[in-house]
mmCIF file of C-alpha atoms in Angstrom:
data_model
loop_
_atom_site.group_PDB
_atom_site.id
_atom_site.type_symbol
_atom_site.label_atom_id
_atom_site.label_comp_id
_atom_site.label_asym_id
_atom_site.label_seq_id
_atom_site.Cartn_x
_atom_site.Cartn_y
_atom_site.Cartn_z
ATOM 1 C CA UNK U 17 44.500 36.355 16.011
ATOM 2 C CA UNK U 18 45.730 40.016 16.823
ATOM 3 C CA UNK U 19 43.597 41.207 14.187
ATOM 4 C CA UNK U 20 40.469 39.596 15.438
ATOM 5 C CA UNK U 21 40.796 40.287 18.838
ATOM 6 C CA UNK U 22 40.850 44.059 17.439
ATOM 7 C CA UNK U 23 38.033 44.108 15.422
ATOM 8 C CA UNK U 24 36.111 42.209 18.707
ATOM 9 C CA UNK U 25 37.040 45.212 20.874
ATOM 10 C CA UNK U 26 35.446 47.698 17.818
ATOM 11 C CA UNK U 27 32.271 45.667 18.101
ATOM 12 C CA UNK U 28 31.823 46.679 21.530
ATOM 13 C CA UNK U 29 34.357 43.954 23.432
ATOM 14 C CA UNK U 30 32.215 41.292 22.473
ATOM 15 C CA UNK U 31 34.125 38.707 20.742
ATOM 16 C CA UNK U 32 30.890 36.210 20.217
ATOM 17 C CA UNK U 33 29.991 39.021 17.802
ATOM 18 C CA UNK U 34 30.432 38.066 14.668
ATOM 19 C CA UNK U 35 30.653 40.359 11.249
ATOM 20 C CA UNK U 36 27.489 40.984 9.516
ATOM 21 C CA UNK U 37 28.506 40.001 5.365
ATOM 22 C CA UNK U 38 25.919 41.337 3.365
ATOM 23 C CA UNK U 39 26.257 39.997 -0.292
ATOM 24 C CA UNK U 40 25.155 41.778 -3.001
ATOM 25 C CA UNK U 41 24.167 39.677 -5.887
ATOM 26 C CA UNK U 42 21.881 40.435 -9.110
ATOM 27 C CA UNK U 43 18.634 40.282 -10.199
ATOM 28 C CA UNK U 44 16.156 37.084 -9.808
ATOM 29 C CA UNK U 45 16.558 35.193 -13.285
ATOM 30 C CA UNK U 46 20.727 35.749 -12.668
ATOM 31 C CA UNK U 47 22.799 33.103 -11.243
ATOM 32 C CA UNK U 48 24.372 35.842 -9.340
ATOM 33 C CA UNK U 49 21.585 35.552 -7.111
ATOM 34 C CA UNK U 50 21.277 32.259 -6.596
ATOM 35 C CA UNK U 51 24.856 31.938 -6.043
ATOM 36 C CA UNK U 52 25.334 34.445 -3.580
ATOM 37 C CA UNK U 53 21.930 33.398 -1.583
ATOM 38 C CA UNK U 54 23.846 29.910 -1.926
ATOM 39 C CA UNK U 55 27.240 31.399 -0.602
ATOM 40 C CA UNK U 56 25.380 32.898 2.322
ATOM 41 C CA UNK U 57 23.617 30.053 3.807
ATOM 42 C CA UNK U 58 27.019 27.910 3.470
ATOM 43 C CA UNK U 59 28.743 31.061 5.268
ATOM 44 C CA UNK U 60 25.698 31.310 7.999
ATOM 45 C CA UNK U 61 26.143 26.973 8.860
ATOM 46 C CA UNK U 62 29.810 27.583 9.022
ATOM 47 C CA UNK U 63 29.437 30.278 11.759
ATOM 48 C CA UNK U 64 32.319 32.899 11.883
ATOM 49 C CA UNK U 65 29.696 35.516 9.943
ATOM 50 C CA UNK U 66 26.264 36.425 10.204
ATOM 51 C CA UNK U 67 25.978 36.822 6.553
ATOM 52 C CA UNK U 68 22.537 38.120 3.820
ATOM 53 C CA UNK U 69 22.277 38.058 0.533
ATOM 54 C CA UNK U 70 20.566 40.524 -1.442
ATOM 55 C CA UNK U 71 18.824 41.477 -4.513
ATOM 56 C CA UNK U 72 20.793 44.041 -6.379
ATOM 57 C CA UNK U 73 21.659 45.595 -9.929
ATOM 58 C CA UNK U 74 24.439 43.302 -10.178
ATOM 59 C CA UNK U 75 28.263 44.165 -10.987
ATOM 60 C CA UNK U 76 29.219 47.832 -10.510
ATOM 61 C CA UNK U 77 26.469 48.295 -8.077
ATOM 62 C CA UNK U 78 28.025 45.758 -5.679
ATOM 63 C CA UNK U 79 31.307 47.506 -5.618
ATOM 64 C CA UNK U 80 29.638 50.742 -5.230
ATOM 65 C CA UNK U 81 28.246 49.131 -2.361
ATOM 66 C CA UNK U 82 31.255 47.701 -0.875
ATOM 67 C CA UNK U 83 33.086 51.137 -1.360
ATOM 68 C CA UNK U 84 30.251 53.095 0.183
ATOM 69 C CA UNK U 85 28.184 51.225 2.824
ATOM 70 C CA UNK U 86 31.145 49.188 4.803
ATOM 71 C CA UNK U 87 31.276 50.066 8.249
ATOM 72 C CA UNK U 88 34.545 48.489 10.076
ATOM 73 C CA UNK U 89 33.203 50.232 13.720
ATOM 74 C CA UNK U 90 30.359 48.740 13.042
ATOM 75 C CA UNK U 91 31.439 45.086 11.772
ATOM 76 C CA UNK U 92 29.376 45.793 8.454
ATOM 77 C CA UNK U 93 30.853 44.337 5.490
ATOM 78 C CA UNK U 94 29.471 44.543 2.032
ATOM 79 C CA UNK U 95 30.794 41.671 -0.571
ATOM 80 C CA UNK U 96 29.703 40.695 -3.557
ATOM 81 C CA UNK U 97 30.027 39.000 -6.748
ATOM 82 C CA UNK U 98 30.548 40.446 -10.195
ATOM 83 C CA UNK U 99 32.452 40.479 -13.443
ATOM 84 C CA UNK U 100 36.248 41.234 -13.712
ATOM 85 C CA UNK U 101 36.101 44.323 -15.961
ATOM 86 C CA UNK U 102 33.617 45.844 -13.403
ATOM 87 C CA UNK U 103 35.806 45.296 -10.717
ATOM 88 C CA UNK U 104 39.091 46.636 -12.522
ATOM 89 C CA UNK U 105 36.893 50.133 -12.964
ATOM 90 C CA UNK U 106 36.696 50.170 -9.603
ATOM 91 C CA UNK U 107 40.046 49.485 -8.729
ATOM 92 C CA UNK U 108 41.600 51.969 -10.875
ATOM 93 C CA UNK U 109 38.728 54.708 -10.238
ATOM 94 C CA UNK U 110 37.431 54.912 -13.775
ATOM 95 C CA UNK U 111 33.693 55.456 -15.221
ATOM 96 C CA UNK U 112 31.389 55.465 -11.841
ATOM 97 C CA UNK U 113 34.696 55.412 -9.726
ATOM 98 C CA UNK U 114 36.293 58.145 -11.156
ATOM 99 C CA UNK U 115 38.114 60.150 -8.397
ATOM 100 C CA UNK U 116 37.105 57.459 -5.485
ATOM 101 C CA UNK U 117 38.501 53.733 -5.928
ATOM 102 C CA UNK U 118 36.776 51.301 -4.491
ATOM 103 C CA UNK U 119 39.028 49.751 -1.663
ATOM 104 C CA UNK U 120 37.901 45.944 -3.426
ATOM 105 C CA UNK U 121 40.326 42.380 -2.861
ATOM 106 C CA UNK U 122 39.072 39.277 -4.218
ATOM 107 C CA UNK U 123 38.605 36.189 -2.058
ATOM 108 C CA UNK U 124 37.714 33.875 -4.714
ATOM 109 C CA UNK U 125 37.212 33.556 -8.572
ATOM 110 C CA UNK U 126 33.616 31.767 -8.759
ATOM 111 C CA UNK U 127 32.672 30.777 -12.811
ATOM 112 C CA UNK U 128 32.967 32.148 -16.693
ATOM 113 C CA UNK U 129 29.911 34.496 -17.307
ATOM 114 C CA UNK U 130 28.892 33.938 -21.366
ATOM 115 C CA UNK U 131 27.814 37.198 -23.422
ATOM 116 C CA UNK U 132 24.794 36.823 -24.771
ATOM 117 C CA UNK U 133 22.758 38.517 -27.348
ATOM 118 C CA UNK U 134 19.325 37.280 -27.510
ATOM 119 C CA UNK U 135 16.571 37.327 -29.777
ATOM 120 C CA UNK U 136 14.865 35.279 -32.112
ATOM 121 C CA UNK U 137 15.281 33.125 -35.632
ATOM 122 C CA UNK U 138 12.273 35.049 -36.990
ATOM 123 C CA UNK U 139 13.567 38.476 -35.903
ATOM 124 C CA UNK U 140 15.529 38.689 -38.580
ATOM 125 C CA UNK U 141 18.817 39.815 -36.261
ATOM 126 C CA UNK U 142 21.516 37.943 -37.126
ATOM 127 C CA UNK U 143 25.030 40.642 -36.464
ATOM 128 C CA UNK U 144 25.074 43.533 -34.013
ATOM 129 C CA UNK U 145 24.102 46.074 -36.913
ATOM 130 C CA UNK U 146 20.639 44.111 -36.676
ATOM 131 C CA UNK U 147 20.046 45.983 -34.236
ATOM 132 C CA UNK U 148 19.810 49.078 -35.633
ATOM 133 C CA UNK U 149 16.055 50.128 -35.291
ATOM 134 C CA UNK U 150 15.089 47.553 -33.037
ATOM 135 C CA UNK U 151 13.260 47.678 -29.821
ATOM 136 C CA UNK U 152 16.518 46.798 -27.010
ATOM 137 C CA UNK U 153 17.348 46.067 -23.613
ATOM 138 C CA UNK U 154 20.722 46.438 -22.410
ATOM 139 C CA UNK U 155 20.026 45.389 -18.630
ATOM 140 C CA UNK U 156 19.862 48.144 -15.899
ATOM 141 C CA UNK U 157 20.975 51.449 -16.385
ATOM 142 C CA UNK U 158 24.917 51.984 -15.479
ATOM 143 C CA UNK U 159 25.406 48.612 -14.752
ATOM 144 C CA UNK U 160 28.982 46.887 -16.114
ATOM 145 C CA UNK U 161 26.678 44.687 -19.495
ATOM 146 C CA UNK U 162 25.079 48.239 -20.681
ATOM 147 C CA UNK U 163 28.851 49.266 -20.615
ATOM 148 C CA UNK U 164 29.859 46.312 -22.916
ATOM 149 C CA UNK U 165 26.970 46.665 -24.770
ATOM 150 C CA UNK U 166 27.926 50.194 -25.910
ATOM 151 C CA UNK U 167 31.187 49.111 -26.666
ATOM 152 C CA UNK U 168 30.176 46.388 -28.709
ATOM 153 C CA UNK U 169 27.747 48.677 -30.430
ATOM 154 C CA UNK U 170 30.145 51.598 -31.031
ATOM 155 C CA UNK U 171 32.530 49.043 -33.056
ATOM 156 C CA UNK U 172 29.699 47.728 -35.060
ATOM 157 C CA UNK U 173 27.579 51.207 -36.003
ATOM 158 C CA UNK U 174 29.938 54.165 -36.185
ATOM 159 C CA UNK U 175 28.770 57.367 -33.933
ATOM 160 C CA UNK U 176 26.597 54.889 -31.480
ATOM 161 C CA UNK U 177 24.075 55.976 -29.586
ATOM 162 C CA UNK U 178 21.791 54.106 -28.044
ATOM 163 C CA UNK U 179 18.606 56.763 -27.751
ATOM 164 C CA UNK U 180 19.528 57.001 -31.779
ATOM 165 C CA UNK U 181 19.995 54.193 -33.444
ATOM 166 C CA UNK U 182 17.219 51.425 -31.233
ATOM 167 C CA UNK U 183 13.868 51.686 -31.874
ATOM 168 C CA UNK U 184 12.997 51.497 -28.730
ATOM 169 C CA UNK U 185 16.071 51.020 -25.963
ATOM 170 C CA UNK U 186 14.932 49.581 -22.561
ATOM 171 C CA UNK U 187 17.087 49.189 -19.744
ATOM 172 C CA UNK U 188 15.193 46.139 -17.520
ATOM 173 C CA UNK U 189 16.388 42.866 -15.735
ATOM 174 C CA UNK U 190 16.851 39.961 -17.734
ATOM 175 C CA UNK U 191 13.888 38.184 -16.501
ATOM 176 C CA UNK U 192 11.817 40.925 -17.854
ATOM 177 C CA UNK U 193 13.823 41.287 -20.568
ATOM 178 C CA UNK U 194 12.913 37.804 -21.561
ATOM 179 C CA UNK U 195 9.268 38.179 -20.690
ATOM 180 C CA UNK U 196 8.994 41.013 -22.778
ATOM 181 C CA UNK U 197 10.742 39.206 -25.721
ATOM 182 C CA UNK U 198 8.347 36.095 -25.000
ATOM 183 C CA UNK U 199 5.730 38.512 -25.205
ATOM 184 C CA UNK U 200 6.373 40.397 -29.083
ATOM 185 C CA UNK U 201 7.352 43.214 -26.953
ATOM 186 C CA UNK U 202 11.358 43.129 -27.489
ATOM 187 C CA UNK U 203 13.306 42.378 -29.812
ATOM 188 C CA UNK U 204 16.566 41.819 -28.765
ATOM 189 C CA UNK U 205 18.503 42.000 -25.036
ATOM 190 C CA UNK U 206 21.993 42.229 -23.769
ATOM 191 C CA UNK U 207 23.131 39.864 -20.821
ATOM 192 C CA UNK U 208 25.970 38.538 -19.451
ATOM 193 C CA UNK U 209 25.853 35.105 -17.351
ATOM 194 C CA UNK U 210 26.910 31.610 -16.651
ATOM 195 C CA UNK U 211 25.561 28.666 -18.306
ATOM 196 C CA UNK U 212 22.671 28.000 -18.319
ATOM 197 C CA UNK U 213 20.627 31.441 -16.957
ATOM 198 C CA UNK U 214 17.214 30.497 -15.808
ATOM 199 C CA UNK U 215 15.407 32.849 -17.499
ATOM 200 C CA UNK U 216 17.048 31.849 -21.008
ATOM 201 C CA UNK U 217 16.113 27.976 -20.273
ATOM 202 C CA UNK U 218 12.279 29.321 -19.828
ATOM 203 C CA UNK U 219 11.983 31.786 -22.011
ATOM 204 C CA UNK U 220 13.478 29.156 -24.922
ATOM 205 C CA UNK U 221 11.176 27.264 -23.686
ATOM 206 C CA UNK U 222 7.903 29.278 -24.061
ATOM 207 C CA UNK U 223 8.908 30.701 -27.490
ATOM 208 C CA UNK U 224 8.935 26.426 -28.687
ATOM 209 C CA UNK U 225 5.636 26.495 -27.123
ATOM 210 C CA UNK U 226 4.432 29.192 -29.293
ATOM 211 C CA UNK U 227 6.708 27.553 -32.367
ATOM 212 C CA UNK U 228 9.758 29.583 -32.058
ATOM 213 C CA UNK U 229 12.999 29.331 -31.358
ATOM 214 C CA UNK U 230 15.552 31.370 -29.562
ATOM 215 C CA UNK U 231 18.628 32.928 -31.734
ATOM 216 C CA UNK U 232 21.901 34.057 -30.375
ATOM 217 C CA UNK U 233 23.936 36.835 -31.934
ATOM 218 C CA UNK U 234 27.248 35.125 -32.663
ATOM 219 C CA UNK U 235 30.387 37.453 -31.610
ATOM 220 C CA UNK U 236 33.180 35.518 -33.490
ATOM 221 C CA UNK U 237 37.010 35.940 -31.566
ATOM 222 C CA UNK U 238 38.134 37.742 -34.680
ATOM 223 C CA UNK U 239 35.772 40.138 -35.274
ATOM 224 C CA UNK U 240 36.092 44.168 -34.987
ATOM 225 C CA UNK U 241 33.333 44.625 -31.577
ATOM 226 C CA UNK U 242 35.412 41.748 -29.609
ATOM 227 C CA UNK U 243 38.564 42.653 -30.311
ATOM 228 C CA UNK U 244 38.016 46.273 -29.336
ATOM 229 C CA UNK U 245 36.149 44.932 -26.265
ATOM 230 C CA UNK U 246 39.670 42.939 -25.535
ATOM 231 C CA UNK U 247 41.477 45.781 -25.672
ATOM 232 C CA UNK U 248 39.208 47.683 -23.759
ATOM 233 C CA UNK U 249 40.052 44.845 -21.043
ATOM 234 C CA UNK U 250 43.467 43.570 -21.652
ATOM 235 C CA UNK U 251 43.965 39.943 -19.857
ATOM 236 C CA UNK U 252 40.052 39.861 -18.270
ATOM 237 C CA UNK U 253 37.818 39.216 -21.645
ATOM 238 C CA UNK U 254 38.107 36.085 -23.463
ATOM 239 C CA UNK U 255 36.508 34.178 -25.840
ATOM 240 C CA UNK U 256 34.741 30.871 -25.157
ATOM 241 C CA UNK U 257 31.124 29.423 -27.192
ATOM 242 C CA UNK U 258 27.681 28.451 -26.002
ATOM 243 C CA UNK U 259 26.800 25.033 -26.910
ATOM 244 C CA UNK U 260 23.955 24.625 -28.610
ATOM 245 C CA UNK U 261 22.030 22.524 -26.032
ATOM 246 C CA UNK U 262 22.059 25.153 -23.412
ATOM 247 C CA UNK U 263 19.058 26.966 -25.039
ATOM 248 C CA UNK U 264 18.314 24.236 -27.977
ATOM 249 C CA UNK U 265 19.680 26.600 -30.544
ATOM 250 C CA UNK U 266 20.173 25.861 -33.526
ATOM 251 C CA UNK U 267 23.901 26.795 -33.793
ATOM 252 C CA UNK U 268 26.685 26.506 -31.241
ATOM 253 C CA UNK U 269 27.310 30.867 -30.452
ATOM 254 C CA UNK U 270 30.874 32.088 -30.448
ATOM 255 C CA UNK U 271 31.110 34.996 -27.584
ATOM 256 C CA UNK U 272 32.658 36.785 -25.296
ATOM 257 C CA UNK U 273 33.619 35.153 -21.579
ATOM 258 C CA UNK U 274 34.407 36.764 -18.457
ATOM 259 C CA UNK U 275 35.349 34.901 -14.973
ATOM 260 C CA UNK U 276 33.219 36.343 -12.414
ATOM 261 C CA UNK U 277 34.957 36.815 -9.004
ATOM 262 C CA UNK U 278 33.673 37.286 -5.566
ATOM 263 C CA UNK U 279 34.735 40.607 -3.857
ATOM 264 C CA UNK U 280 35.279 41.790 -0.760
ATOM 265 C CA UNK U 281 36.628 45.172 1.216
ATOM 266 C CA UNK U 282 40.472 45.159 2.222
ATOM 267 C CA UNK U 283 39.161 46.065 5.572
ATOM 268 C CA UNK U 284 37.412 42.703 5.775
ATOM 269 C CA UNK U 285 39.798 41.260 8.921
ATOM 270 C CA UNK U 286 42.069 38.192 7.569
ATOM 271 C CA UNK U 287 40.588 36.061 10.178
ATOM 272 C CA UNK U 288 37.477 36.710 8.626
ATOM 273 C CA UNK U 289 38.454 36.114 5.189
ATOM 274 C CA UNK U 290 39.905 33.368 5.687
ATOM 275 C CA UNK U 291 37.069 31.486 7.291
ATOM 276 C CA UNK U 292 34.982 32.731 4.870
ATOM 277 C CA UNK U 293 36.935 31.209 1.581
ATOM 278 C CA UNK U 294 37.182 27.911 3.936
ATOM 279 C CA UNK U 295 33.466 27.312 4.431
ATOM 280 C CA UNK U 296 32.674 28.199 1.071
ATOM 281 C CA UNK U 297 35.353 25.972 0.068
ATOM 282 C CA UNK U 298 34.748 23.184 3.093
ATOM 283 C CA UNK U 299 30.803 22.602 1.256
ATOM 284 C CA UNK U 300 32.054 23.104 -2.690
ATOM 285 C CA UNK U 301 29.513 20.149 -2.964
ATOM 286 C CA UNK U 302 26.435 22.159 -1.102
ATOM 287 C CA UNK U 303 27.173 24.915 -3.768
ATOM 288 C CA UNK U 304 27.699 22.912 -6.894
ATOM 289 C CA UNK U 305 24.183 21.487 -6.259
ATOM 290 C CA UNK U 306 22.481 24.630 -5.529
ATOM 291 C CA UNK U 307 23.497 26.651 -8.581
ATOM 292 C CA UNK U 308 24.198 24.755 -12.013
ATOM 293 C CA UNK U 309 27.593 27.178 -12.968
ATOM 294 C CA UNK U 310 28.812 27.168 -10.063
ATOM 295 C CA UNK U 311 30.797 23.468 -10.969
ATOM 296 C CA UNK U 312 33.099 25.575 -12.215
ATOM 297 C CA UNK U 313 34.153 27.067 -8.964
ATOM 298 C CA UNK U 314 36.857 25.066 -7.678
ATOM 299 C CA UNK U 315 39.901 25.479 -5.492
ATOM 300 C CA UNK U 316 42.560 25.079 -9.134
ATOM 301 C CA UNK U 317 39.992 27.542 -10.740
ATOM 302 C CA UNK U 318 39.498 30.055 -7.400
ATOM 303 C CA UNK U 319 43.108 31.259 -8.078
ATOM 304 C CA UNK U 320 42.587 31.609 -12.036
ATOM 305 C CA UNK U 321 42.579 35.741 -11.246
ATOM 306 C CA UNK U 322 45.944 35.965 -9.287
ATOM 307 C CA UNK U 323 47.950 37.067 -11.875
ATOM 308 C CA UNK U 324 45.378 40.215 -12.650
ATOM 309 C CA UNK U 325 45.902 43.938 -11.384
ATOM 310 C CA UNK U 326 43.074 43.530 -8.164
ATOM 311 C CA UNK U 327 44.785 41.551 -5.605
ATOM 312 C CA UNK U 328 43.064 38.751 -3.861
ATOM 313 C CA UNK U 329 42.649 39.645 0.131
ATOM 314 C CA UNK U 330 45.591 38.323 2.324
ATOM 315 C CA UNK U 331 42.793 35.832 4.277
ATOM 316 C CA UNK U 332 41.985 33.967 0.850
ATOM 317 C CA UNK U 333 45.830 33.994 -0.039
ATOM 318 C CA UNK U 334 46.364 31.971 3.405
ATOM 319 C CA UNK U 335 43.616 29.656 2.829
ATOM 320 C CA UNK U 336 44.555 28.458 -0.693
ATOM 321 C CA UNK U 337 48.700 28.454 0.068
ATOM 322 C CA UNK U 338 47.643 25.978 2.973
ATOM 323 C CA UNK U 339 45.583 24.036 0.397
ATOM 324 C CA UNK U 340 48.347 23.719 -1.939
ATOM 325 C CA UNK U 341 47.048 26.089 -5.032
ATOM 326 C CA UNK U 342 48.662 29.274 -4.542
ATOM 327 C CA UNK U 343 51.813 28.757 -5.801
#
């Protein structure tokens, strides 16, 4: 209460003033932004914020956010949601973050993003050194899948380099990634997300419209690119498998998985946390309808992260010890 009576003296004495959230999601096509637009209007009915979601490159840009635009004085918070390797760089100050951490906690971890690599049966692409030649998106430019993606690549085609070895590399959204693959005018593009992503659901659909069919790039557990992607990321890559019915493939995929979190500032008050985690977690059933993955977020699964290196904010930790999960 202390705490909160604090931060309503910063924000001008006003204690009906609540904390502007702004929540950095993904593109439109990602779950991440339906999911956060979904976590803000549960936050905005439950009242203690005043919070906005918005459009965003997704992972690392979030967290460059929520290092470099929250305000405290100002009761400006910037959260977000993104993938656990993206959010260890942070932490530790590597790649974009290199001399200057980002000060990140998580409140809650949300669902299992799937790797995919998509193209078509008739591209001829069936491994990673497919590729080679091809005309390839790996998502926006710095973000946290281009990392993987060159990770990946560099284990399957010695001396990598993306500018070398594609035909044509483009660095676009997955919704244009899978127009322009709809289209003839890609071959093959990187992405990262939970089951099903809406623009995979209509872009298999308009290839079977034109006769087609969608083909995933399997990434089997044992394999050279995902076990040097494991050890990239010791204890936050896994391995998991898209069914076949998500996309009517032909073949269940064997891939990578990755349990998105949500993140938030360590300045974010603990009052404020923790009636954040509790709405969200007060209306699991307003979320669960609103976004298809997001069944997977659930108070045994929000703790999944705990045992990682980013601790979860002191708030969150009150909210799920009084619910009976942090143990």
């Amino acid at each position: 209460m202390r705490r909160w009576l604090l931060l309503g003296a910063l924000l001008g004495g006003a204690l009906a003033q609540k904390p502007q959230v702004v929540i950095g999601t993904g593109g439109v096509g990602g779950v991440y932004f339906y999911y956060g637009t979904a976590i803000a209007e549960i936050l905005n009915k439950g009242g203690a914020v005043q919070a906005q979601a918005m459009q965003s490159g997704g992972s690392m840009e979030n967290l460059l956010l929520l290092r470099d635009r929250t305000d405290p004085a100002r009761g400006l918070y910037y959260c977000g949601t993104a993938l656990p390797d993206a959010v260890l760089l942070a932490f530790q100050g590597e790649e974009r973050f290199q001399g200057k951490p980002a000060p990140v906690r998580i409140l809650f971890t949300m669902y299992p993003n799937y790797f995919h690599v998509v193209t078509t049966e008739d591209s001829g692409i069936r491994v990673l050194q497919d590729l080679k030649g091809k005309r390839v998106s790996t998502e926006v430019p710095g973000g946290i899948i281009e990392y993987e993606a060159r990770i990946l690549m560099a284990a399957a085609i010695p001396g990598f380099d993306p500018r070398v070895h594609f035909g044509k590399w483009e660095r676009v959204r997955v919704a244009e990634s899978a127009q322009m693959l709809s289209e003839g005018n890609l071959d093959a593009f990187f992405w990262s997300g939970g089951l099903p992503t809406g623009s995979l659901v209509e872009l298999s659909g308009s290839l079977a419209r034109k006769g087609k069919r969608l083909f995933l790039v399997p990434l089997p557990p044992q394999s050279t690119p995902v076990q040097m992607l494991k050890a990239r990321f010791p204890g936050v890559v896994d391995t998991g498998t898209i069914p076949k019915s998500v996309y009517n493939t032909r073949y269940d995929t064997p891939t990578l998985t990755f349990w998105n979190v949500f993140v938030c500032p360590e300045s974010l008050p603990e009052e404020v946390a923790y009636a954040m985690v509790k709405a969200v977690f007060e209306n699991l059933s307003l979320l669960h309808t609103a976004v298809a993955p997001a069944r997977d977020t659930t108070l045994e699964n929000a703790v999944r992260s705990r045992g990682g290196k980013v601790p979860y904010h002191e708030g969150a930790v009150r909210y799920f010890r009084e619910r009976g999960v942090w143990r």
